[in-house]
Coordinates of C-alpha atoms in Angstrom, one line a residue:
M1 CA 21.7 -25.9 15.5
G2 CA 19.2 -28.8 16.4
G3 CA 18.0 -26.6 19.4
M4 CA 17.4 -23.5 17.2
L5 CA 15.5 -25.7 14.7
L6 CA 13.3 -27.4 17.4
G7 CA 12.8 -23.8 18.9
R8 CA 11.3 -22.7 15.5
V9 CA 9.2 -25.7 15.1
V10 CA 7.7 -25.1 18.7
K11 CA 7.4 -21.4 18.1
F12 CA 5.8 -21.6 14.7
G13 CA 4.1 -25.0 14.7
Y14 CA 0.7 -23.9 16.1
L15 CA 0.8 -20.7 13.9
N16 CA 1.6 -22.7 10.8
A17 CA -1.1 -25.1 11.3
R18 CA -3.6 -22.3 11.9
C19 CA -2.3 -20.5 8.8
R20 CA -2.9 -23.6 6.7
A21 CA -6.3 -24.1 8.2
L22 CA -7.3 -20.5 7.4
K23 CA -5.9 -20.6 3.9
S24 CA -8.2 -23.8 3.3
R25 CA -11.1 -21.4 4.2
L26 CA -10.3 -18.7 1.7
L27 CA -13.3 -17.8 -0.5
D28 CA -13.3 -19.6 -3.8
R29 CA -12.5 -17.2 -6.6
D30 CA -15.4 -18.3 -8.9
L31 CA -17.6 -17.7 -5.8
L32 CA -16.5 -14.1 -5.7
R33 CA -16.8 -13.6 -9.4
N34 CA -20.4 -15.0 -9.2
A35 CA -21.1 -12.7 -6.4
V36 CA -20.7 -9.8 -8.9
T37 CA -24.4 -10.6 -10.1
A38 CA -25.8 -10.4 -6.5
E39 CA -28.9 -8.3 -6.3
G40 CA -28.1 -6.7 -3.1
L41 CA -26.0 -6.6 0.2
G42 CA -28.4 -9.2 1.8
E43 CA -26.8 -11.9 -0.8
I44 CA -23.3 -10.8 0.3
Y45 CA -24.2 -11.1 4.2
S46 CA -25.5 -14.4 3.5
L47 CA -22.5 -15.6 1.7
L48 CA -20.4 -14.3 4.5
K49 CA -22.5 -16.2 7.2
S50 CA -20.6 -19.4 6.5
T51 CA -17.1 -17.9 6.5
P52 CA -14.8 -17.0 9.2
Y53 CA -16.1 -13.4 8.9
A54 CA -19.5 -14.4 10.3
P55 CA -18.6 -13.4 13.9
Y56 CA -17.7 -10.0 12.9
I57 CA -20.7 -9.2 10.8
N58 CA -24.3 -9.3 12.3
S59 CA -26.3 -7.4 9.5
A60 CA -26.5 -6.5 5.9
R61 CA -25.7 -2.8 6.3
R62 CA -22.9 -1.6 4.4
E63 CA -21.0 0.0 7.4
T64 CA -21.4 -3.3 9.5
I65 CA -20.0 -5.3 6.7
L66 CA -17.0 -3.1 6.0
N67 CA -16.2 -2.6 9.9
G68 CA -16.7 -6.3 10.4
L69 CA -14.1 -7.1 7.6
E70 CA -11.6 -4.5 9.1
E71 CA -12.0 -5.8 12.7
S72 CA -11.5 -9.4 11.4
F73 CA -8.3 -8.5 9.8
K74 CA -7.0 -6.5 12.8
E75 CA -7.5 -9.4 15.0
L76 CA -6.1 -12.0 12.7
Y77 CA -3.1 -9.7 12.3
K78 CA -2.6 -9.3 16.0
K79 CA -2.8 -12.9 16.7
S80 CA -0.6 -13.9 13.9
T81 CA 2.2 -11.6 14.6
S82 CA 2.3 -12.0 18.5
A83 CA 5.0 -14.5 18.5
L84 CA 7.3 -12.5 16.3
T85 CA 10.5 -10.8 17.5
K86 CA 10.7 -6.8 17.0
D87 CA 12.9 -7.3 14.0
E88 CA 10.6 -9.9 12.4
K89 CA 7.4 -7.9 13.2
R90 CA 9.0 -4.7 11.5
I91 CA 8.4 -5.9 8.0
F92 CA 4.8 -6.9 8.8
D93 CA 4.0 -3.6 10.3
L94 CA 5.7 -1.6 7.4
F95 CA 3.8 -3.8 4.7
F96 CA 0.4 -4.2 6.3
I97 CA 0.0 -1.0 8.3
E98 CA 2.1 1.8 7.1
R99 CA 1.8 0.8 3.3
E100 CA -1.9 0.9 3.7
A101 CA -1.8 4.3 5.3
M102 CA 0.5 5.6 2.4
E103 CA -1.7 4.2 -0.3
S104 CA -4.7 6.2 1.1
R105 CA -2.5 9.4 0.9
R106 CA -1.1 8.6 -2.4
A107 CA -4.5 8.2 -4.1
A108 CA -5.4 11.9 -3.6
F109 CA -2.2 13.6 -5.2
K110 CA -1.7 14.9 -8.7
S111 CA 1.7 14.7 -10.3
G112 CA 3.5 18.0 -9.9
D113 CA 1.8 19.1 -6.8
E114 CA 4.1 20.5 -4.1
S115 CA 2.5 18.2 -1.5
Y116 CA 2.9 15.2 -3.9
L117 CA 6.8 16.0 -4.2
E118 CA 6.9 16.0 -0.3
Y119 CA 4.8 12.6 -0.4
K120 CA 7.5 11.1 -2.9
R121 CA 10.3 12.1 -0.3
V122 CA 8.3 10.3 2.4
E123 CA 7.8 7.3 0.1
L124 CA 11.5 7.0 -0.8
E125 CA 12.3 7.0 3.0
Y126 CA 9.5 4.4 3.5
L127 CA 11.2 2.1 0.8
K128 CA 14.6 2.5 2.5
R129 CA 13.1 1.4 5.8
V130 CA 11.3 -1.7 3.9
K131 CA 14.9 -2.5 2.4
A132 CA 16.5 -2.4 5.9
A133 CA 13.9 -4.6 7.5
L134 CA 14.5 -7.1 4.8
E135 CA 18.2 -7.0 5.2
K136 CA 17.8 -8.1 9.0
M137 CA 16.1 -11.3 7.8
E138 CA 17.8 -14.7 7.4
R139 CA 18.5 -15.3 3.8
S140 CA 15.6 -17.9 3.2
L141 CA 13.0 -15.6 4.8
K142 CA 14.7 -12.5 3.0
R143 CA 14.0 -14.2 -0.4
D144 CA 10.4 -15.2 0.5
L145 CA 9.3 -11.8 1.7
A146 CA 11.2 -9.7 -0.9
A147 CA 9.4 -11.7 -3.6
I148 CA 5.9 -10.8 -2.2
V149 CA 6.9 -7.1 -1.2
G150 CA 8.6 -6.7 -4.7
S151 CA 5.7 -8.4 -6.7
Y152 CA 3.3 -6.1 -4.9
F153 CA 5.1 -3.0 -6.1
D154 CA 5.5 -4.5 -9.5
C155 CA 1.8 -4.8 -9.6
L156 CA 1.2 -1.4 -8.2
N157 CA 3.4 0.2 -11.0
L158 CA 1.8 -1.7 -13.9
Y159 CA -1.6 -0.8 -12.6
T160 CA -0.7 2.7 -12.2
I161 CA 0.7 2.8 -15.8
V162 CA -2.4 1.1 -17.4
R163 CA -4.9 3.3 -15.2
L164 CA -3.2 6.7 -15.8
R165 CA -2.0 6.0 -19.4
L166 CA -4.9 4.3 -21.0
L167 CA -8.0 5.2 -18.8
Y168 CA -7.0 8.8 -18.1
K169 CA -5.1 9.4 -21.2
K170 CA -2.0 10.9 -19.3
E171 CA 1.2 11.8 -21.2
P172 CA 4.3 9.3 -20.3
E173 CA 6.0 12.2 -18.5
E174 CA 2.9 12.6 -16.4
V175 CA 2.8 8.8 -15.5
V176 CA 6.6 8.1 -14.6
P177 CA 6.5 10.3 -11.5
F178 CA 3.9 8.1 -9.9
L179 CA 6.0 4.9 -10.3
V180 CA 7.6 3.5 -7.2
P181 CA 11.4 2.8 -7.7
Y182 CA 11.1 -0.7 -6.1
G183 CA 10.1 -4.1 -7.6
I184 CA 11.4 -7.6 -8.3
A185 CA 10.7 -8.1 -12.0
F186 CA 10.3 -4.8 -13.5
G187 CA 12.9 -1.9 -13.3
M188 CA 12.3 1.7 -13.8
K189 CA 13.9 1.8 -17.2
E190 CA 11.5 -1.0 -18.3
L191 CA 8.4 0.5 -16.7
S192 CA 9.3 4.0 -18.3
K193 CA 9.4 2.3 -21.7
V194 CA 5.9 0.7 -20.9
A195 CA 4.6 4.2 -19.7
G196 CA 5.2 5.4 -23.5
M197 CA 2.9 2.8 -25.0
S198 CA -0.6 3.6 -26.1
G199 CA -2.6 0.4 -26.4
I200 CA -3.3 -2.6 -24.2
G201 CA -2.1 -4.9 -26.8
E202 CA 1.2 -3.3 -27.2
I203 CA 1.6 -3.3 -23.3
S204 CA 0.6 -7.0 -23.0
D205 CA 3.2 -8.0 -25.8
A206 CA 5.8 -6.1 -23.7
L207 CA 4.8 -7.5 -20.3
H208 CA 3.2 -11.1 -20.6
G209 CA 6.5 -12.8 -20.7
K210 CA 7.1 -11.8 -17.2
I211 CA 3.4 -11.7 -15.9
G212 CA 2.7 -15.2 -17.5
T213 CA -0.5 -14.4 -19.0
P214 CA -1.4 -12.2 -22.1
F215 CA -4.4 -9.8 -21.9
G216 CA -6.6 -8.0 -24.3
G217 CA -8.6 -5.8 -22.1
Y218 CA -8.6 -4.1 -18.6
R219 CA -10.4 -6.7 -16.9
E220 CA -8.0 -9.5 -18.4
F221 CA -5.1 -7.3 -17.3
M222 CA -6.3 -7.0 -13.8
R223 CA -6.7 -10.8 -13.6
A224 CA -3.1 -11.4 -15.1
L225 CA -1.8 -9.2 -12.4
R226 CA -3.5 -11.1 -9.7
E227 CA -2.3 -14.3 -11.0
F228 CA 1.2 -13.1 -11.3
H229 CA 1.1 -11.7 -7.6
M230 CA -0.5 -14.8 -6.2
R231 CA 2.4 -16.9 -7.7
A232 CA 4.7 -15.0 -5.4
I233 CA 2.4 -15.3 -2.3
E234 CA 1.8 -19.0 -2.9
R235 CA 5.3 -20.0 -3.5
V236 CA 6.3 -19.7 0.3
W237 CA 3.9 -22.5 1.2
Y238 CA 6.5 -25.1 -0.3
G239 CA 9.6 -26.4 1.3
Y240 CA 10.4 -25.7 5.1
P241 CA 7.1 -25.2 6.6
F242 CA 8.0 -23.4 10.1
K243 CA 8.7 -19.9 8.7
I244 CA 7.4 -16.3 9.2
S245 CA 6.7 -15.9 5.4
V246 CA 3.8 -18.3 5.6
I247 CA 2.2 -16.0 8.2
F248 CA 3.1 -13.1 5.8
S249 CA 1.5 -14.9 2.9
L250 CA -1.5 -15.8 4.6
L251 CA -2.1 -12.1 5.8
R252 CA -1.6 -10.9 2.4
M253 CA -4.1 -13.5 0.9
K254 CA -6.7 -12.3 3.5
E255 CA -6.1 -8.7 2.7
L256 CA -6.7 -9.3 -1.0
E257 CA -9.8 -11.3 -0.2
I258 CA -11.2 -8.5 2.0
K259 CA -10.4 -6.0 -0.7
D260 CA -12.6 -8.1 -3.2
I261 CA -15.3 -8.2 -0.7
R262 CA -15.2 -4.4 0.0
A263 CA -15.3 -3.9 -3.8
L264 CA -18.4 -6.2 -4.1
V265 CA -20.1 -4.3 -1.2
E266 CA -19.3 -1.0 -2.5
G267 CA -20.2 -1.7 -5.9
L268 CA -23.7 -3.0 -5.0
Y269 CA -24.4 -0.2 -2.4
Y270 CA -23.7 2.4 -5.1
G271 CA -25.6 0.5 -7.8
L272 CA -22.6 0.0 -10.3
P273 CA -23.1 -2.0 -13.4
E274 CA -22.0 -5.6 -13.2
D275 CA -19.1 -5.0 -15.4
E276 CA -17.7 -2.2 -13.5
I277 CA -17.9 -4.2 -10.1
A278 CA -16.2 -7.2 -11.9
K279 CA -13.3 -4.9 -12.7
M280 CA -12.8 -4.0 -9.1
V281 CA -12.8 -7.7 -8.0
G282 CA -9.7 -9.4 -8.5
G283 CA -7.3 -6.4 -8.5
V284 CA -4.3 -5.5 -6.3

């Protein structure tokens, strides 16, 4: 037992220290919110020059910044998962690579389309593989990783409900097919009930007990979701330090940070109003 513990310390000690160093260099949330008022991509480029993204971005061009962000994450992912076993890396690949690809496909579908029904079949198969990968983890790691993964799908489902129900005025029966039958805090029965609600205040009353923060508008809702998700992500940093869930958590934090920067870049490039850009920053 002692040898196994020592082996994990040796294996993950360096990675753990590196993750903590990278976590300390995450961009400040207030800084990102203030960046919404930037007058152009030049300001975003200047902001990034003093961050770990600097080596990957050498101009203020939209494509250069976006490609640099993508390359920085790919390199971080490769280095961070290099010491993992095949079974350990499986849940990382499912969440950070396959999920991203599926989300891109998902955004193009409409409820009821034959192609969407086929996608739902693939999605359910994907969720089965996620659950199987988690089952192979030791108990404490399974708990940590399931909390992050489950929280992500909780947020995705709640975002889907608010977006389709309130912004696009879809009927409840049109919303429910887009929900993912996986989560940690909200079951399908509860989500289906929320999908029948017609106002942000009513939805807040139903959800804020679990989310932790009430909200009165779309922007507040997105911020409440981010805080809810971040609590699950940050929880793994406490307790025993030499565990792969710390690596998973750091990668998710970086993924969200890059998503926010991308939103800033795209919003500024296309000349969106500050309020619209602000709505995109801080989402999941």
